[in-house]
Amino acid sequence: MSTTEVHCPCGAVTMELRGEPVMQFYCHCKDCRAVSGGAYIGLALFASEDVTTHGETDTWTLRSLARQRCAVCGTHVFAAIPAFGQHAIKSNLLPDGMFRPAFHIHCRHAVLPVADDLPHYAALPAAFGGTDEKVDW
Ligand SMILES: [Zn+2]
Ligand SMILES: [Zn+2]
């Protein structure tokens, strides 16, 4: 299994990601927007056992999802999702070409619709326990 090493901009936090992402997508939810300051974020899911983290992180929770930031530079690096046994890695940390999103989620909350060829789920796809309902953009 190949290993990809990624790090925050200051280098204090590094992560070893084993294998390929389980799933990759854009999230338009209010939490991701509030935490990132952007209109949406890209995420790559890896099985938690395939992620090894080095360096000190701070935990910050807006509502329910605990997100980890580098304790030195403050960059959001990942969020563990215990219910799925997965780590959500911020796509901007991945090497060029690795982030290949398959769909958008929480599009009903979008402030900046993205008209691309990917599926645009209103909330969550069935694979995440949602309904597969889509929005009209
Ligand atoms: Zn989100
Ligand atoms: Zn850092």
mmCIF file of C-alpha atoms and ligand atoms in Angstrom:
data_model
loop_
_atom_site.group_PDB
_atom_site.id
_atom_site.type_symbol
_atom_site.label_atom_id
_atom_site.label_comp_id
_atom_site.label_asym_id
_atom_site.label_seq_id
_atom_site.Cartn_x
_atom_site.Cartn_y
_atom_site.Cartn_z
ATOM 1 C CA MET A 1 0.000 0.000 0.000
ATOM 2 C CA SER A 2 1.435 3.368 -0.965
ATOM 3 C CA THR A 3 1.880 6.056 1.671
ATOM 4 C CA THR A 4 1.393 9.768 1.088
ATOM 5 C CA GLU A 5 2.914 12.166 3.594
ATOM 6 C CA VAL A 6 1.189 15.520 3.968
ATOM 7 C CA HIS A 7 1.844 18.396 6.344
ATOM 8 C CA CYS A 8 0.462 21.730 7.460
ATOM 9 C CA PRO A 9 2.098 24.876 6.033
ATOM 10 C CA CYS A 10 4.501 25.274 8.984
ATOM 11 C CA GLY A 11 5.445 21.572 9.023
ATOM 12 C CA ALA A 12 4.761 20.992 12.745
ATOM 13 C CA VAL A 13 1.977 18.507 11.946
ATOM 14 C CA THR A 14 2.581 15.701 9.478
ATOM 15 C CA MET A 15 0.232 12.891 8.502
ATOM 16 C CA GLU A 16 0.951 9.596 6.806
ATOM 17 C CA LEU A 17 -1.993 8.510 4.639
ATOM 18 C CA ARG A 18 -1.920 4.865 3.587
ATOM 19 C CA GLY A 19 -3.568 3.864 0.325
ATOM 20 C CA GLU A 20 -6.099 5.880 -1.654
ATOM 21 C CA PRO A 21 -8.939 7.974 -0.178
ATOM 22 C CA VAL A 22 -12.145 6.034 0.500
ATOM 23 C CA MET A 23 -14.215 8.953 -0.789
ATOM 24 C CA GLN A 24 -13.613 12.552 -1.817
ATOM 25 C CA PHE A 25 -16.115 15.399 -2.067
ATOM 26 C CA TYR A 26 -16.928 19.052 -1.491
ATOM 27 C CA CYS A 27 -18.940 20.045 1.594
ATOM 28 C CA HIS A 28 -21.110 23.187 1.607
ATOM 29 C CA CYS A 29 -22.461 22.819 5.184
ATOM 30 C CA LYS A 30 -22.662 25.765 7.573
ATOM 31 C CA ASP A 31 -20.040 24.283 9.902
ATOM 32 C CA CYS A 32 -17.434 23.839 7.188
ATOM 33 C CA ARG A 33 -18.136 27.353 5.879
ATOM 34 C CA ALA A 34 -17.898 28.904 9.339
ATOM 35 C CA VAL A 35 -14.732 27.046 10.281
ATOM 36 C CA SER A 36 -12.923 27.580 6.974
ATOM 37 C CA GLY A 37 -14.160 31.078 6.134
ATOM 38 C CA GLY A 38 -14.789 29.814 2.606
ATOM 39 C CA ALA A 39 -17.913 29.003 0.561
ATOM 40 C CA TYR A 40 -17.177 25.243 0.679
ATOM 41 C CA ILE A 41 -14.290 22.892 1.402
ATOM 42 C CA GLY A 42 -12.812 19.775 -0.161
ATOM 43 C CA LEU A 43 -12.405 16.649 1.963
ATOM 44 C CA ALA A 44 -10.767 13.274 1.427
ATOM 45 C CA LEU A 45 -11.886 10.407 3.695
ATOM 46 C CA PHE A 46 -9.423 7.770 4.821
ATOM 47 C CA ALA A 47 -10.028 4.874 7.209
ATOM 48 C CA SER A 48 -8.803 6.088 10.598
ATOM 49 C CA GLU A 49 -6.369 3.160 10.894
ATOM 50 C CA ASP A 50 -4.747 4.312 7.637
ATOM 51 C CA VAL A 51 -3.871 7.742 9.071
ATOM 52 C CA THR A 52 -0.933 8.355 11.407
ATOM 53 C CA THR A 53 -0.508 11.861 12.774
ATOM 54 C CA HIS A 54 2.661 13.389 14.210
ATOM 55 C CA GLY A 55 2.893 16.732 15.971
ATOM 56 C CA GLU A 56 0.664 18.581 18.382
ATOM 57 C CA THR A 57 -2.878 19.464 17.378
ATOM 58 C CA ASP A 58 -5.551 21.560 19.077
ATOM 59 C CA THR A 59 -9.155 20.414 19.070
ATOM 60 C CA TRP A 60 -11.915 22.841 18.244
ATOM 61 C CA THR A 61 -15.605 22.028 17.995
ATOM 62 C CA LEU A 62 -18.130 24.426 16.520
ATOM 63 C CA ARG A 63 -21.195 22.244 17.127
ATOM 64 C CA SER A 64 -20.622 18.497 17.132
ATOM 65 C CA LEU A 65 -17.687 17.625 14.878
ATOM 66 C CA ALA A 66 -14.299 17.995 16.613
ATOM 67 C CA ARG A 67 -11.753 19.410 14.170
ATOM 68 C CA GLN A 68 -7.996 19.254 14.625
ATOM 69 C CA ARG A 69 -5.755 22.219 13.919
ATOM 70 C CA CYS A 70 -1.991 22.528 14.018
ATOM 71 C CA ALA A 71 -1.068 23.855 17.474
ATOM 72 C CA VAL A 72 1.563 26.122 15.889
ATOM 73 C CA CYS A 73 0.109 27.573 12.663
ATOM 74 C CA GLY A 74 -3.593 26.933 13.310
ATOM 75 C CA THR A 75 -4.272 25.228 9.990
ATOM 76 C CA HIS A 76 -7.211 22.818 10.030
ATOM 77 C CA VAL A 77 -5.672 19.458 9.194
ATOM 78 C CA PHE A 78 -8.332 16.781 9.818
ATOM 79 C CA ALA A 79 -11.510 15.813 11.633
ATOM 80 C CA ALA A 80 -12.015 12.309 13.001
ATOM 81 C CA ILE A 81 -15.504 10.902 12.405
ATOM 82 C CA PRO A 82 -15.776 8.066 14.963
ATOM 83 C CA ALA A 83 -19.219 6.928 13.712
ATOM 84 C CA PHE A 84 -17.669 6.062 10.323
ATOM 85 C CA GLY A 85 -14.210 5.110 11.624
ATOM 86 C CA GLN A 86 -12.755 7.635 9.224
ATOM 87 C CA HIS A 87 -10.584 10.729 9.159
ATOM 88 C CA ALA A 88 -11.603 13.626 6.912
ATOM 89 C CA ILE A 89 -8.430 15.239 5.556
ATOM 90 C CA LYS A 90 -8.529 18.785 4.165
ATOM 91 C CA SER A 91 -8.043 18.512 0.409
ATOM 92 C CA ASN A 92 -5.687 21.501 0.218
ATOM 93 C CA LEU A 93 -3.080 19.455 2.108
ATOM 94 C CA LEU A 94 -2.983 16.704 -0.524
ATOM 95 C CA PRO A 95 -0.337 16.652 -3.248
ATOM 96 C CA ASP A 96 -1.333 18.015 -6.650
ATOM 97 C CA GLY A 97 -3.562 15.611 -8.561
ATOM 98 C CA MET A 98 -4.635 13.468 -5.594
ATOM 99 C CA PHE A 99 -7.891 15.286 -4.836
ATOM 100 C CA ARG A 100 -10.517 13.960 -7.266
ATOM 101 C CA PRO A 101 -13.919 14.872 -5.792
ATOM 102 C CA ALA A 102 -16.860 12.647 -6.775
ATOM 103 C CA PHE A 103 -19.783 14.802 -5.570
ATOM 104 C CA HIS A 104 -20.941 17.785 -3.485
ATOM 105 C CA ILE A 105 -22.805 17.440 -0.149
ATOM 106 C CA HIS A 106 -25.082 19.765 1.874
ATOM 107 C CA CYS A 107 -25.806 21.774 -1.285
ATOM 108 C CA ARG A 108 -29.078 23.149 0.129
ATOM 109 C CA HIS A 109 -26.865 25.336 2.352
ATOM 110 C CA ALA A 110 -24.598 26.470 -0.481
ATOM 111 C CA VAL A 111 -23.864 30.183 -0.785
ATOM 112 C CA LEU A 112 -21.813 29.705 -3.940
ATOM 113 C CA PRO A 113 -23.301 27.014 -6.212
ATOM 114 C CA VAL A 114 -20.676 25.283 -8.343
ATOM 115 C CA ALA A 115 -21.984 24.295 -11.770
ATOM 116 C CA ASP A 116 -19.849 21.261 -12.569
ATOM 117 C CA ASP A 117 -20.695 17.750 -13.784
ATOM 118 C CA LEU A 118 -20.617 16.169 -10.312
ATOM 119 C CA PRO A 119 -23.773 15.122 -8.407
ATOM 120 C CA HIS A 120 -25.018 17.889 -6.079
ATOM 121 C CA TYR A 121 -26.712 16.296 -3.060
ATOM 122 C CA ALA A 122 -29.119 18.483 -1.086
ATOM 123 C CA ALA A 123 -27.894 16.868 2.122
ATOM 124 C CA LEU A 124 -26.132 13.490 2.087
ATOM 125 C CA PRO A 125 -25.882 10.648 -0.428
ATOM 126 C CA ALA A 126 -27.257 7.231 0.503
ATOM 127 C CA ALA A 127 -23.687 6.040 1.088
ATOM 128 C CA PHE A 128 -23.585 8.429 4.102
ATOM 129 C CA GLY A 129 -27.050 7.464 5.361
ATOM 130 C CA GLY A 130 -28.823 10.231 3.409
ATOM 131 C CA THR A 131 -31.568 10.181 0.798
ATOM 132 C CA ASP A 132 -29.661 10.930 -2.441
ATOM 133 C CA GLU A 133 -31.966 13.957 -2.978
ATOM 134 C CA LYS A 134 -30.247 16.458 -5.276
ATOM 135 C CA VAL A 135 -30.552 20.201 -5.841
ATOM 136 C CA ASP A 136 -31.273 21.677 -9.284
ATOM 137 C CA TRP A 137 -27.821 23.062 -10.075
HETATM 138 ZN ZN ZN B 1 -19.318 20.257 6.063
HETATM 139 ZN ZN ZN B 2 1.452 24.026 11.314
#
